[in-house]
mmCIF file of C-alpha atoms in Angstrom:
data_model
loop_
_atom_site.group_PDB
_atom_site.id
_atom_site.type_symbol
_atom_site.label_atom_id
_atom_site.label_comp_id
_atom_site.label_asym_id
_atom_site.label_seq_id
_atom_site.Cartn_x
_atom_site.Cartn_y
_atom_site.Cartn_z
ATOM 1 C CA MET A 1 77.859 -124.269 -13.631
ATOM 2 C CA GLY A 2 77.133 -121.791 -16.431
ATOM 3 C CA THR A 3 78.996 -118.663 -17.420
ATOM 4 C CA PRO A 4 78.657 -115.893 -14.813
ATOM 5 C CA ARG A 5 76.435 -113.001 -15.891
ATOM 6 C CA PHE A 6 78.270 -109.906 -14.702
ATOM 7 C CA PHE A 7 75.450 -107.351 -15.089
ATOM 8 C CA ALA A 8 72.610 -109.722 -14.174
ATOM 9 C CA ALA A 9 74.216 -111.293 -11.117
ATOM 10 C CA GLY A 10 71.928 -111.190 -8.111
ATOM 11 C CA THR A 11 69.079 -109.324 -9.807
ATOM 12 C CA GLY A 12 66.499 -112.004 -9.051
ATOM 13 C CA LEU A 13 64.777 -111.331 -12.376
ATOM 14 C CA PRO A 14 62.705 -114.136 -13.865
ATOM 15 C CA PRO A 15 64.000 -115.782 -17.041
ATOM 16 C CA HIS A 16 63.253 -113.906 -20.269
ATOM 17 C CA GLN A 17 59.927 -114.891 -21.824
ATOM 18 C CA PRO A 18 59.705 -114.290 -25.571
ATOM 19 C CA VAL A 19 56.809 -112.127 -26.760
ATOM 20 C CA PRO A 20 54.452 -113.983 -29.132
ATOM 21 C CA LEU A 21 54.708 -112.698 -32.694
ATOM 22 C CA ASP A 22 51.019 -111.782 -32.944
ATOM 23 C CA VAL A 23 51.274 -109.641 -29.785
ATOM 24 C CA LEU A 24 54.359 -107.893 -31.139
ATOM 25 C CA LEU A 25 52.637 -107.197 -34.467
ATOM 26 C CA LEU A 26 49.590 -105.738 -32.693
ATOM 27 C CA GLN A 27 51.864 -103.438 -30.655
ATOM 28 C CA ILE A 28 53.649 -102.260 -33.801
ATOM 29 C CA GLU A 29 50.353 -101.670 -35.644
ATOM 30 C CA ARG A 30 49.019 -99.633 -32.709
ATOM 31 C CA HIS A 31 52.253 -97.619 -32.615
ATOM 32 C CA VAL A 32 52.002 -96.872 -36.345
ATOM 33 C CA ARG A 33 48.357 -95.763 -35.997
ATOM 34 C CA LEU A 34 49.247 -93.431 -33.119
ATOM 35 C CA GLU A 35 52.188 -91.966 -35.040
ATOM 36 C CA GLN A 36 49.968 -91.416 -38.100
ATOM 37 C CA ALA A 37 47.367 -89.677 -35.939
ATOM 38 C CA ALA A 38 50.055 -87.409 -34.486
ATOM 39 C CA ALA A 39 51.320 -86.561 -37.974
ATOM 40 C CA GLU A 40 47.793 -85.811 -39.231
ATOM 41 C CA SER A 41 47.174 -83.595 -36.212
ATOM 42 C CA PHE A 42 50.353 -81.645 -36.974
ATOM 43 C CA ILE A 43 49.416 -81.284 -40.654
ATOM 44 C CA ASN A 44 45.949 -79.983 -39.716
ATOM 45 C CA GLN A 45 47.245 -77.485 -37.147
ATOM 46 C CA PRO A 46 51.018 -77.088 -37.409
ATOM 47 C CA SER A 47 52.718 -75.543 -34.411
ATOM 48 C CA SER A 48 56.005 -75.866 -32.596
ATOM 49 C CA ALA A 49 54.226 -77.466 -29.627
ATOM 50 C CA SER A 50 52.466 -80.110 -31.732
ATOM 51 C CA LEU A 51 55.670 -80.838 -33.633
ATOM 52 C CA HIS A 52 57.588 -81.620 -30.440
ATOM 53 C CA SER A 53 54.811 -83.271 -28.422
ATOM 54 C CA ARG A 54 55.019 -86.958 -27.547
ATOM 55 C CA THR A 55 52.537 -89.479 -28.863
ATOM 56 C CA MET A 56 50.555 -91.827 -26.645
ATOM 57 C CA SER A 57 52.501 -94.814 -27.972
ATOM 58 C CA PRO A 58 54.310 -96.917 -25.368
ATOM 59 C CA LEU A 59 56.915 -97.576 -28.064
ATOM 60 C CA ALA A 60 57.857 -93.903 -28.243
ATOM 61 C CA HIS A 61 61.355 -93.171 -29.390
#
């Protein structure tokens, strides 16, 4: 029997499936494009609201 997993015990989650590299790269490229668009929007019309607004990226920080 393997080592008990304290935090994962009884969760019923499926085993971790690695994300293919090409999918990960596409997600990062999309994130960068969305962040660039947000920055360009702020440069064109700077405001406190546009500075603190979230982007549409699912990888938001």
